[in-house]
Amino acid sequence: LCHGVLEVVDDPRAALRGVVAVLRPDGLASVLVAQRYAAVIARAVAGHLADARPALRDPAGRWGTAAPLPRRFDEPGVRDLFEAADLRVLQVHGVRVLADLVPGALSDDPTSARDLLELEAMVAGHPAFRAVAGQLHVLGTPGRRRRLRPTSSRCPSRARAAARRPPPGSSAARRSTPGCRPAPGARRPS
């Protein structure tokens, strides 16, 4: 998980490379970033039109020294970061597409709150709405350049043994792992 981090670190590229370094080869990176175009809309809707213009022009989505975050991202910018870190983008969703724009009283009414959640779910994956979402949620997995390192550089035989082990969770792994039994009531794979 890397939620709300890339906006505030000194070097977002290095931070994302650090995430990749600790991921398993089949791991999943979940990155949530503030979306820069949402800041423009939020400033305009709040009546701060003088702040909206610089936020639109600034590649980091800042409107001056009063901006609370050092940077915000748009979807192409996040995709560039993923590519530079050798992460393959699997999914991109908008978060808080409409919730920040509707009156707060809507969340007090259970029916309206439920309707808003349903509408948010409907628009989250749509490209036109992602462009104005409050945040972008991006899921990715390590790309092709990733190489597996031996588990121990001091003991080559241990590294070879680890490479011969069956994948975790496979039926061969359950048979070869001492003391590993399925949970009571669990069905055995056929």
Short mmCIF file of N, CA and C in Angstrom, two decimals:
data_model
loop_
_atom_site.label_atom_id
_atom_site.label_comp_id
_atom_site.label_asym_id
_atom_site.label_seq_id
_atom_site.Cartn_x
_atom_site.Cartn_y
_atom_site.Cartn_z
N LEU A 1 0.84 -1.19 0.00
CA LEU A 1 0.00 0.00 0.00
C LEU A 1 0.87 1.24 0.00
N CYS A 2 0.55 2.14 -0.87
CA CYS A 2 1.25 3.42 -0.95
C CYS A 2 0.16 4.47 -1.16
N HIS A 3 -0.55 4.78 -0.09
CA HIS A 3 -1.69 5.69 -0.17
C HIS A 3 -1.33 7.03 0.44
N GLY A 4 -1.46 8.11 -0.34
CA GLY A 4 -1.19 9.44 0.16
C GLY A 4 0.27 9.71 0.46
N VAL A 5 1.17 8.99 -0.20
CA VAL A 5 2.61 9.12 0.07
C VAL A 5 3.31 9.91 -1.03
N LEU A 6 3.04 9.60 -2.28
CA LEU A 6 3.78 10.19 -3.38
C LEU A 6 3.61 11.71 -3.47
N GLU A 7 2.53 12.22 -2.90
CA GLU A 7 2.30 13.66 -2.91
C GLU A 7 3.27 14.41 -2.00
N VAL A 8 3.78 13.74 -0.98
CA VAL A 8 4.56 14.44 0.05
C VAL A 8 6.04 14.06 0.12
N VAL A 9 6.45 12.97 -0.52
CA VAL A 9 7.86 12.58 -0.46
C VAL A 9 8.70 13.49 -1.36
N ASP A 10 9.99 13.57 -1.07
CA ASP A 10 10.88 14.41 -1.87
C ASP A 10 11.01 13.91 -3.30
N ASP A 11 11.07 12.59 -3.47
CA ASP A 11 11.29 12.00 -4.80
C ASP A 11 10.28 10.88 -5.03
N PRO A 12 9.13 11.20 -5.67
CA PRO A 12 8.11 10.17 -5.90
C PRO A 12 8.61 8.98 -6.71
N ARG A 13 9.50 9.22 -7.68
CA ARG A 13 10.03 8.11 -8.49
C ARG A 13 10.81 7.14 -7.61
N ALA A 14 11.68 7.67 -6.76
CA ALA A 14 12.47 6.81 -5.87
C ALA A 14 11.56 6.08 -4.89
N ALA A 15 10.53 6.76 -4.39
CA ALA A 15 9.60 6.12 -3.45
C ALA A 15 8.89 4.94 -4.12
N LEU A 16 8.45 5.12 -5.36
CA LEU A 16 7.75 4.04 -6.06
C LEU A 16 8.71 2.91 -6.41
N ARG A 17 9.96 3.24 -6.74
CA ARG A 17 10.95 2.18 -6.95
C ARG A 17 11.18 1.39 -5.67
N GLY A 18 11.12 2.07 -4.53
CA GLY A 18 11.23 1.38 -3.24
C GLY A 18 10.08 0.42 -3.00
N VAL A 19 8.88 0.82 -3.41
CA VAL A 19 7.72 -0.07 -3.30
C VAL A 19 7.95 -1.32 -4.14
N VAL A 20 8.42 -1.13 -5.37
CA VAL A 20 8.67 -2.26 -6.27
C VAL A 20 9.74 -3.18 -5.68
N ALA A 21 10.74 -2.62 -5.04
CA ALA A 21 11.83 -3.42 -4.49
C ALA A 21 11.36 -4.40 -3.43
N VAL A 22 10.28 -4.09 -2.72
CA VAL A 22 9.81 -4.99 -1.67
C VAL A 22 8.64 -5.87 -2.11
N LEU A 23 8.17 -5.67 -3.34
CA LEU A 23 7.08 -6.50 -3.86
C LEU A 23 7.59 -7.87 -4.29
N ARG A 24 6.77 -8.86 -4.08
CA ARG A 24 7.05 -10.17 -4.67
C ARG A 24 6.85 -10.05 -6.18
N PRO A 25 7.42 -10.97 -6.95
CA PRO A 25 7.25 -10.90 -8.41
C PRO A 25 5.78 -10.92 -8.84
N ASP A 26 4.93 -11.58 -8.07
CA ASP A 26 3.51 -11.61 -8.39
C ASP A 26 2.72 -10.67 -7.48
N GLY A 27 3.42 -9.75 -6.81
CA GLY A 27 2.79 -8.83 -5.87
C GLY A 27 1.96 -7.76 -6.57
N LEU A 28 1.23 -7.03 -5.76
CA LEU A 28 0.33 -6.00 -6.26
C LEU A 28 0.61 -4.70 -5.51
N ALA A 29 0.88 -3.64 -6.25
CA ALA A 29 1.07 -2.32 -5.66
C ALA A 29 -0.25 -1.57 -5.74
N SER A 30 -0.67 -1.01 -4.61
CA SER A 30 -1.88 -0.20 -4.55
C SER A 30 -1.45 1.22 -4.21
N VAL A 31 -1.62 2.12 -5.18
CA VAL A 31 -1.16 3.50 -5.04
C VAL A 31 -2.36 4.44 -5.13
N LEU A 32 -2.48 5.33 -4.15
CA LEU A 32 -3.55 6.31 -4.12
C LEU A 32 -2.91 7.69 -4.07
N VAL A 33 -3.26 8.53 -5.05
CA VAL A 33 -2.66 9.87 -5.12
C VAL A 33 -3.76 10.92 -5.26
N ALA A 34 -3.45 12.13 -4.78
CA ALA A 34 -4.35 13.27 -4.98
C ALA A 34 -4.30 13.64 -6.46
N GLN A 35 -5.47 13.94 -7.02
CA GLN A 35 -5.59 14.21 -8.44
C GLN A 35 -5.56 15.72 -8.67
N ARG A 36 -4.72 16.18 -9.56
CA ARG A 36 -4.50 17.63 -9.71
C ARG A 36 -5.69 18.39 -10.27
N TYR A 37 -6.46 17.82 -11.17
CA TYR A 37 -7.59 18.56 -11.74
C TYR A 37 -8.73 18.72 -10.74
N ALA A 38 -8.82 17.83 -9.78
CA ALA A 38 -9.82 17.98 -8.74
C ALA A 38 -9.54 19.21 -7.89
N ALA A 39 -8.27 19.54 -7.71
CA ALA A 39 -7.91 20.74 -6.94
C ALA A 39 -8.41 21.99 -7.66
N VAL A 40 -8.34 22.00 -8.98
CA VAL A 40 -8.82 23.15 -9.75
C VAL A 40 -10.33 23.31 -9.53
N ILE A 41 -11.06 22.21 -9.65
CA ILE A 41 -12.51 22.26 -9.46
C ILE A 41 -12.86 22.66 -8.03
N ALA A 42 -12.16 22.09 -7.06
CA ALA A 42 -12.45 22.40 -5.65
C ALA A 42 -12.21 23.88 -5.36
N ARG A 43 -11.14 24.45 -5.89
CA ARG A 43 -10.87 25.87 -5.66
C ARG A 43 -11.95 26.73 -6.31
N ALA A 44 -12.37 26.37 -7.54
CA ALA A 44 -13.39 27.15 -8.24
C ALA A 44 -14.74 27.05 -7.54
N VAL A 45 -15.14 25.83 -7.14
CA VAL A 45 -16.43 25.64 -6.47
C VAL A 45 -16.47 26.37 -5.13
N ALA A 46 -15.32 26.47 -4.48
CA ALA A 46 -15.26 27.17 -3.19
C ALA A 46 -15.21 28.69 -3.38
N GLY A 47 -15.19 29.14 -4.64
CA GLY A 47 -15.18 30.57 -4.91
C GLY A 47 -13.79 31.17 -4.95
N HIS A 48 -12.75 30.36 -4.95
CA HIS A 48 -11.37 30.84 -4.99
C HIS A 48 -10.84 30.76 -6.43
N LEU A 49 -11.44 31.55 -7.30
CA LEU A 49 -11.10 31.50 -8.72
C LEU A 49 -9.66 31.92 -8.97
N ALA A 50 -9.13 32.83 -8.18
CA ALA A 50 -7.74 33.26 -8.36
C ALA A 50 -6.78 32.12 -8.05
N ASP A 51 -7.19 31.16 -7.21
CA ASP A 51 -6.35 29.99 -6.93
C ASP A 51 -6.52 28.90 -7.99
N ALA A 52 -7.69 28.84 -8.62
CA ALA A 52 -7.98 27.78 -9.59
C ALA A 52 -7.09 27.90 -10.83
N ARG A 53 -6.85 29.12 -11.29
CA ARG A 53 -6.02 29.31 -12.49
C ARG A 53 -4.59 28.82 -12.30
N PRO A 54 -3.89 29.22 -11.23
CA PRO A 54 -2.53 28.69 -11.05
C PRO A 54 -2.51 27.18 -10.83
N ALA A 55 -3.52 26.65 -10.15
CA ALA A 55 -3.58 25.20 -9.93
C ALA A 55 -3.70 24.46 -11.26
N LEU A 56 -4.41 25.04 -12.20
CA LEU A 56 -4.55 24.43 -13.52
C LEU A 56 -3.24 24.50 -14.31
N ARG A 57 -2.52 25.61 -14.21
CA ARG A 57 -1.28 25.78 -14.97
C ARG A 57 -0.10 25.02 -14.36
N ASP A 58 -0.08 24.88 -13.05
CA ASP A 58 1.06 24.25 -12.37
C ASP A 58 1.02 22.74 -12.56
N PRO A 59 2.11 22.13 -13.09
CA PRO A 59 2.12 20.67 -13.30
C PRO A 59 1.95 19.88 -12.00
N ALA A 60 2.25 20.50 -10.86
CA ALA A 60 2.06 19.82 -9.57
C ALA A 60 0.70 20.13 -8.96
N GLY A 61 -0.13 20.92 -9.64
CA GLY A 61 -1.47 21.23 -9.15
C GLY A 61 -1.48 22.16 -7.95
N ARG A 62 -0.43 22.93 -7.76
CA ARG A 62 -0.36 23.86 -6.63
C ARG A 62 -0.89 25.22 -7.04
N TRP A 63 -1.50 25.92 -6.10
CA TRP A 63 -2.00 27.25 -6.39
C TRP A 63 -1.25 28.32 -5.61
N GLY A 64 -0.14 27.93 -4.99
CA GLY A 64 0.68 28.88 -4.24
C GLY A 64 1.17 28.25 -2.95
N THR A 65 1.72 29.08 -2.09
CA THR A 65 2.29 28.57 -0.83
C THR A 65 1.23 28.04 0.12
N ALA A 66 -0.02 28.42 -0.07
CA ALA A 66 -1.09 27.94 0.81
C ALA A 66 -1.59 26.54 0.43
N ALA A 67 -1.16 26.03 -0.72
CA ALA A 67 -1.59 24.69 -1.14
C ALA A 67 -1.08 23.67 -0.12
N PRO A 68 -1.96 22.78 0.35
CA PRO A 68 -1.57 21.86 1.43
C PRO A 68 -0.62 20.73 1.02
N LEU A 69 -0.54 20.41 -0.26
CA LEU A 69 0.31 19.31 -0.72
C LEU A 69 1.41 19.84 -1.65
N PRO A 70 2.60 19.26 -1.56
CA PRO A 70 3.67 19.67 -2.48
C PRO A 70 3.37 19.36 -3.94
N ARG A 71 2.58 18.31 -4.18
CA ARG A 71 2.25 17.96 -5.56
C ARG A 71 0.97 17.13 -5.61
N ARG A 72 0.34 17.17 -6.76
CA ARG A 72 -0.80 16.33 -7.11
C ARG A 72 -0.50 15.75 -8.48
N PHE A 73 -1.22 14.71 -8.85
CA PHE A 73 -0.92 14.00 -10.09
C PHE A 73 -2.15 13.93 -10.99
N ASP A 74 -1.90 13.80 -12.28
CA ASP A 74 -2.96 13.44 -13.21
C ASP A 74 -2.66 12.01 -13.65
N GLU A 75 -3.59 11.40 -14.38
CA GLU A 75 -3.42 10.00 -14.75
C GLU A 75 -2.18 9.75 -15.61
N PRO A 76 -1.91 10.57 -16.64
CA PRO A 76 -0.68 10.33 -17.40
C PRO A 76 0.59 10.43 -16.53
N GLY A 77 0.59 11.34 -15.56
CA GLY A 77 1.74 11.47 -14.67
C GLY A 77 1.95 10.24 -13.81
N VAL A 78 0.86 9.67 -13.31
CA VAL A 78 0.97 8.45 -12.50
C VAL A 78 1.42 7.28 -13.37
N ARG A 79 0.89 7.20 -14.57
CA ARG A 79 1.31 6.13 -15.47
C ARG A 79 2.80 6.24 -15.80
N ASP A 80 3.30 7.46 -15.97
CA ASP A 80 4.73 7.66 -16.22
C ASP A 80 5.56 7.19 -15.01
N LEU A 81 5.09 7.51 -13.80
CA LEU A 81 5.79 7.05 -12.60
C LEU A 81 5.83 5.53 -12.55
N PHE A 82 4.72 4.88 -12.85
CA PHE A 82 4.66 3.43 -12.84
C PHE A 82 5.63 2.84 -13.85
N GLU A 83 5.65 3.42 -15.05
CA GLU A 83 6.56 2.91 -16.08
C GLU A 83 8.02 3.07 -15.66
N ALA A 84 8.35 4.22 -15.07
CA ALA A 84 9.73 4.46 -14.63
C ALA A 84 10.14 3.50 -13.52
N ALA A 85 9.17 3.05 -12.72
CA ALA A 85 9.46 2.13 -11.62
C ALA A 85 9.32 0.67 -12.05
N ASP A 86 9.06 0.43 -13.33
CA ASP A 86 8.84 -0.92 -13.87
C ASP A 86 7.64 -1.60 -13.23
N LEU A 87 6.56 -0.83 -13.12
CA LEU A 87 5.27 -1.37 -12.68
C LEU A 87 4.32 -1.33 -13.87
N ARG A 88 3.62 -2.43 -14.07
CA ARG A 88 2.62 -2.51 -15.13
C ARG A 88 1.27 -2.13 -14.54
N VAL A 89 0.61 -1.13 -15.09
CA VAL A 89 -0.69 -0.68 -14.59
C VAL A 89 -1.75 -1.71 -14.94
N LEU A 90 -2.47 -2.16 -13.92
CA LEU A 90 -3.56 -3.11 -14.13
C LEU A 90 -4.91 -2.40 -14.16
N GLN A 91 -5.11 -1.47 -13.23
CA GLN A 91 -6.40 -0.76 -13.13
C GLN A 91 -6.17 0.65 -12.63
N VAL A 92 -7.04 1.56 -13.07
CA VAL A 92 -7.07 2.92 -12.55
C VAL A 92 -8.52 3.26 -12.25
N HIS A 93 -8.76 3.76 -11.05
CA HIS A 93 -10.12 4.16 -10.64
C HIS A 93 -10.08 5.54 -10.03
N GLY A 94 -11.14 6.30 -10.26
CA GLY A 94 -11.30 7.56 -9.58
C GLY A 94 -11.91 7.32 -8.20
N VAL A 95 -11.47 8.07 -7.23
CA VAL A 95 -12.00 7.99 -5.87
C VAL A 95 -12.53 9.37 -5.51
N ARG A 96 -13.70 9.41 -4.90
CA ARG A 96 -14.35 10.67 -4.53
C ARG A 96 -14.57 11.54 -5.78
N VAL A 97 -15.19 10.94 -6.77
CA VAL A 97 -15.48 11.67 -8.00
C VAL A 97 -16.56 12.72 -7.73
N LEU A 98 -17.62 12.33 -7.07
CA LEU A 98 -18.74 13.23 -6.82
C LEU A 98 -18.92 13.58 -5.34
N ALA A 99 -18.43 12.75 -4.46
CA ALA A 99 -18.68 12.92 -3.02
C ALA A 99 -18.22 14.28 -2.50
N ASP A 100 -17.14 14.83 -3.05
CA ASP A 100 -16.65 16.12 -2.58
C ASP A 100 -17.43 17.29 -3.16
N LEU A 101 -18.29 17.02 -4.14
CA LEU A 101 -19.01 18.09 -4.82
C LEU A 101 -20.46 18.24 -4.37
N VAL A 102 -21.01 17.22 -3.76
CA VAL A 102 -22.42 17.28 -3.34
C VAL A 102 -22.51 17.87 -1.93
N PRO A 103 -23.67 18.43 -1.58
CA PRO A 103 -23.82 18.99 -0.23
C PRO A 103 -23.62 17.91 0.84
N GLY A 104 -22.98 18.28 1.93
CA GLY A 104 -22.69 17.35 3.02
C GLY A 104 -23.93 16.75 3.64
N ALA A 105 -25.06 17.46 3.57
CA ALA A 105 -26.30 16.97 4.16
C ALA A 105 -26.76 15.66 3.50
N LEU A 106 -26.33 15.40 2.27
CA LEU A 106 -26.71 14.15 1.60
C LEU A 106 -26.21 12.93 2.36
N SER A 107 -25.05 13.06 2.98
CA SER A 107 -24.50 11.90 3.69
C SER A 107 -25.25 11.62 4.98
N ASP A 108 -26.06 12.57 5.45
CA ASP A 108 -26.85 12.35 6.67
C ASP A 108 -28.07 11.48 6.40
N ASP A 109 -28.55 11.50 5.18
CA ASP A 109 -29.72 10.71 4.80
C ASP A 109 -29.25 9.35 4.27
N PRO A 110 -29.62 8.24 4.94
CA PRO A 110 -29.13 6.92 4.51
C PRO A 110 -29.44 6.58 3.05
N THR A 111 -30.61 6.94 2.57
CA THR A 111 -30.97 6.63 1.18
C THR A 111 -30.09 7.42 0.22
N SER A 112 -29.91 8.70 0.48
CA SER A 112 -29.07 9.53 -0.38
C SER A 112 -27.62 9.08 -0.33
N ALA A 113 -27.14 8.72 0.85
CA ALA A 113 -25.76 8.25 0.98
C ALA A 113 -25.55 6.98 0.18
N ARG A 114 -26.52 6.06 0.24
CA ARG A 114 -26.44 4.81 -0.52
C ARG A 114 -26.47 5.10 -2.02
N ASP A 115 -27.35 6.01 -2.43
CA ASP A 115 -27.42 6.39 -3.85
C ASP A 115 -26.11 7.01 -4.33
N LEU A 116 -25.49 7.84 -3.48
CA LEU A 116 -24.22 8.45 -3.84
C LEU A 116 -23.13 7.40 -3.98
N LEU A 117 -23.10 6.44 -3.06
CA LEU A 117 -22.10 5.35 -3.16
C LEU A 117 -22.28 4.56 -4.45
N GLU A 118 -23.52 4.26 -4.80
CA GLU A 118 -23.78 3.52 -6.04
C GLU A 118 -23.32 4.33 -7.26
N LEU A 119 -23.62 5.63 -7.25
CA LEU A 119 -23.21 6.47 -8.37
C LEU A 119 -21.69 6.58 -8.44
N GLU A 120 -21.03 6.72 -7.29
CA GLU A 120 -19.56 6.75 -7.25
C GLU A 120 -18.98 5.48 -7.87
N ALA A 121 -19.56 4.33 -7.52
CA ALA A 121 -19.07 3.06 -8.06
C ALA A 121 -19.25 3.00 -9.58
N MET A 122 -20.32 3.59 -10.07
CA MET A 122 -20.59 3.58 -11.51
C MET A 122 -19.60 4.45 -12.28
N VAL A 123 -19.20 5.59 -11.72
CA VAL A 123 -18.35 6.52 -12.47
C VAL A 123 -16.86 6.33 -12.20
N ALA A 124 -16.49 5.54 -11.20
CA ALA A 124 -15.09 5.42 -10.77
C ALA A 124 -14.14 4.98 -11.88
N GLY A 125 -14.58 4.09 -12.75
CA GLY A 125 -13.70 3.58 -13.80
C GLY A 125 -13.81 4.30 -15.12
N HIS A 126 -14.75 5.22 -15.23
CA HIS A 126 -14.97 5.93 -16.49
C HIS A 126 -13.88 6.99 -16.68
N PRO A 127 -13.16 6.98 -17.82
CA PRO A 127 -12.04 7.91 -18.02
C PRO A 127 -12.41 9.39 -17.86
N ALA A 128 -13.58 9.79 -18.34
CA ALA A 128 -13.96 11.20 -18.24
C ALA A 128 -14.13 11.62 -16.78
N PHE A 129 -14.65 10.74 -15.96
CA PHE A 129 -14.85 11.07 -14.55
C PHE A 129 -13.57 10.91 -13.74
N ARG A 130 -12.71 9.96 -14.14
CA ARG A 130 -11.42 9.81 -13.43
C ARG A 130 -10.62 11.10 -13.50
N ALA A 131 -10.77 11.82 -14.60
CA ALA A 131 -9.99 13.04 -14.80
C ALA A 131 -10.32 14.13 -13.78
N VAL A 132 -11.46 14.04 -13.12
CA VAL A 132 -11.83 15.05 -12.13
C VAL A 132 -12.03 14.47 -10.74
N ALA A 133 -11.66 13.22 -10.55
CA ALA A 133 -11.81 12.57 -9.24
C ALA A 133 -10.88 13.22 -8.22
N GLY A 134 -11.26 13.20 -6.97
CA GLY A 134 -10.43 13.75 -5.91
C GLY A 134 -9.11 13.01 -5.79
N GLN A 135 -9.15 11.71 -6.02
CA GLN A 135 -7.95 10.88 -5.95
C GLN A 135 -7.98 9.84 -7.07
N LEU A 136 -6.81 9.35 -7.40
CA LEU A 136 -6.69 8.24 -8.34
C LEU A 136 -6.14 7.03 -7.59
N HIS A 137 -6.78 5.90 -7.78
CA HIS A 137 -6.31 4.64 -7.20
C HIS A 137 -5.79 3.79 -8.35
N VAL A 138 -4.49 3.46 -8.29
CA VAL A 138 -3.85 2.73 -9.36
C VAL A 138 -3.29 1.42 -8.80
N LEU A 139 -3.63 0.32 -9.47
CA LEU A 139 -3.10 -0.99 -9.10
C LEU A 139 -2.11 -1.43 -10.16
N GLY A 140 -0.97 -1.95 -9.71
CA GLY A 140 0.05 -2.39 -10.64
C GLY A 140 0.82 -3.58 -10.12
N THR A 141 1.51 -4.23 -11.02
CA THR A 141 2.32 -5.39 -10.68
C THR A 141 3.70 -5.20 -11.30
N PRO A 142 4.73 -5.80 -10.71
CA PRO A 142 6.08 -5.63 -11.26
C PRO A 142 6.14 -6.03 -12.73
N GLY A 143 6.91 -5.27 -13.51
CA GLY A 143 7.02 -5.50 -14.94
C GLY A 143 8.03 -6.59 -15.26
N ARG A 144 8.42 -6.63 -16.53
CA ARG A 144 9.29 -7.70 -17.02
C ARG A 144 10.74 -7.56 -16.62
N ARG A 145 11.20 -6.35 -16.35
CA ARG A 145 12.62 -6.16 -16.05
C ARG A 145 12.98 -6.73 -14.68
N ARG A 146 11.98 -7.06 -13.88
CA ARG A 146 12.22 -7.54 -12.52
C ARG A 146 12.88 -8.90 -12.55
N ARG A 147 13.95 -9.08 -11.84
CA ARG A 147 14.67 -10.34 -11.75
C ARG A 147 14.61 -10.85 -10.33
N LEU A 148 14.46 -12.13 -10.20
CA LEU A 148 14.47 -12.74 -8.87
C LEU A 148 15.90 -12.87 -8.39
N ARG A 149 16.11 -12.52 -7.14
CA ARG A 149 17.43 -12.70 -6.53
C ARG A 149 17.40 -13.97 -5.72
N PRO A 150 18.53 -14.66 -5.60
CA PRO A 150 18.57 -15.84 -4.74
C PRO A 150 18.22 -15.46 -3.31
N THR A 151 17.65 -16.41 -2.58
CA THR A 151 17.25 -16.12 -1.21
C THR A 151 18.46 -15.89 -0.32
N SER A 152 19.60 -16.45 -0.66
CA SER A 152 20.80 -16.24 0.13
C SER A 152 22.01 -16.28 -0.79
N SER A 153 22.77 -15.20 -0.78
CA SER A 153 23.96 -15.19 -1.63
C SER A 153 25.09 -16.00 -1.01
N ARG A 154 24.98 -16.27 0.29
CA ARG A 154 26.03 -17.04 0.96
C ARG A 154 25.89 -18.54 0.74
N CYS A 155 24.69 -18.98 0.45
CA CYS A 155 24.45 -20.41 0.36
C CYS A 155 23.75 -20.73 -0.96
N PRO A 156 24.52 -21.00 -2.01
CA PRO A 156 23.90 -21.29 -3.31
C PRO A 156 22.98 -22.49 -3.28
N SER A 157 23.28 -23.51 -2.46
CA SER A 157 22.41 -24.69 -2.44
C SER A 157 21.05 -24.33 -1.85
N ARG A 158 20.99 -23.41 -0.88
CA ARG A 158 19.71 -22.98 -0.32
C ARG A 158 18.90 -22.24 -1.38
N ALA A 159 19.56 -21.43 -2.19
CA ALA A 159 18.87 -20.71 -3.26
C ALA A 159 18.32 -21.69 -4.29
N ARG A 160 19.10 -22.72 -4.63
CA ARG A 160 18.60 -23.72 -5.59
C ARG A 160 17.42 -24.47 -5.01
N ALA A 161 17.47 -24.81 -3.72
CA ALA A 161 16.36 -25.52 -3.08
C ALA A 161 15.11 -24.65 -3.08
N ALA A 162 15.27 -23.36 -2.83
CA ALA A 162 14.11 -22.46 -2.84
C ALA A 162 13.51 -22.39 -4.24
N ALA A 163 14.34 -22.41 -5.27
CA ALA A 163 13.84 -22.35 -6.64
C ALA A 163 13.08 -23.61 -7.02
N ARG A 164 13.40 -24.77 -6.38
CA ARG A 164 12.72 -26.03 -6.70
C ARG A 164 11.42 -26.20 -5.92
N ARG A 165 11.20 -25.38 -4.88
CA ARG A 165 9.98 -25.52 -4.09
C ARG A 165 8.75 -25.24 -4.93
N PRO A 166 7.66 -25.98 -4.65
CA PRO A 166 6.41 -25.69 -5.37
C PRO A 166 5.86 -24.34 -4.93
N PRO A 167 5.04 -23.70 -5.77
CA PRO A 167 4.47 -22.41 -5.41
C PRO A 167 3.63 -22.52 -4.14
N PRO A 168 3.67 -21.48 -3.26
CA PRO A 168 2.86 -21.51 -2.05
C PRO A 168 1.39 -21.67 -2.40
N GLY A 169 0.69 -22.46 -1.61
CA GLY A 169 -0.74 -22.67 -1.81
C GLY A 169 -1.08 -23.78 -2.78
N SER A 170 -0.09 -24.28 -3.54
CA SER A 170 -0.38 -25.35 -4.48
C SER A 170 -0.55 -26.67 -3.72
N SER A 171 -1.20 -27.63 -4.35
CA SER A 171 -1.40 -28.91 -3.67
C SER A 171 -0.06 -29.59 -3.40
N ALA A 172 0.93 -29.39 -4.30
CA ALA A 172 2.26 -29.96 -4.07
C ALA A 172 2.91 -29.33 -2.85
N ALA A 173 2.68 -28.03 -2.63
CA ALA A 173 3.26 -27.36 -1.46
C ALA A 173 2.62 -27.90 -0.19
N ARG A 174 1.31 -28.15 -0.22
CA ARG A 174 0.64 -28.68 0.98
C ARG A 174 1.13 -30.08 1.30
N ARG A 175 1.40 -30.88 0.25
CA ARG A 175 1.89 -32.24 0.50
C ARG A 175 3.32 -32.23 1.00
N SER A 176 4.14 -31.24 0.53
CA SER A 176 5.55 -31.27 0.87
C SER A 176 5.89 -30.47 2.13
N THR A 177 4.92 -29.76 2.69
CA THR A 177 5.17 -28.96 3.89
C THR A 177 4.74 -29.74 5.12
N PRO A 178 5.69 -30.13 5.98
CA PRO A 178 5.32 -30.89 7.16
C PRO A 178 4.37 -30.11 8.04
N GLY A 179 3.38 -30.79 8.54
CA GLY A 179 2.45 -30.19 9.48
C GLY A 179 1.44 -29.26 8.86
N CYS A 180 1.42 -29.14 7.56
CA CYS A 180 0.49 -28.24 6.89
C CYS A 180 -0.74 -29.03 6.47
N ARG A 181 -1.81 -28.81 7.15
CA ARG A 181 -3.05 -29.52 6.87
C ARG A 181 -4.13 -28.50 6.52
N PRO A 182 -5.06 -28.89 5.67
CA PRO A 182 -6.17 -27.97 5.37
C PRO A 182 -6.98 -27.70 6.64
N ALA A 183 -7.60 -26.53 6.67
CA ALA A 183 -8.44 -26.19 7.81
C ALA A 183 -9.60 -27.17 7.90
N PRO A 184 -10.12 -27.42 9.13
CA PRO A 184 -11.25 -28.34 9.26
C PRO A 184 -12.41 -27.86 8.39
N GLY A 185 -12.98 -28.79 7.67
CA GLY A 185 -14.11 -28.49 6.81
C GLY A 185 -13.71 -27.97 5.44
N ALA A 186 -12.44 -27.69 5.23
CA ALA A 186 -11.99 -27.19 3.92
C ALA A 186 -11.95 -28.33 2.92
N ARG A 187 -12.33 -28.04 1.69
CA ARG A 187 -12.31 -29.06 0.66
C ARG A 187 -10.91 -29.19 0.11
N ARG A 188 -10.51 -30.42 -0.15
CA ARG A 188 -9.21 -30.66 -0.75
C ARG A 188 -9.32 -30.44 -2.26
N PRO A 189 -8.29 -29.86 -2.88
CA PRO A 189 -8.33 -29.69 -4.34
C PRO A 189 -8.31 -31.04 -5.03
N SER A 190 -9.03 -31.13 -6.14
CA SER A 190 -9.08 -32.42 -6.86
C SER A 190 -8.09 -32.47 -7.96
#
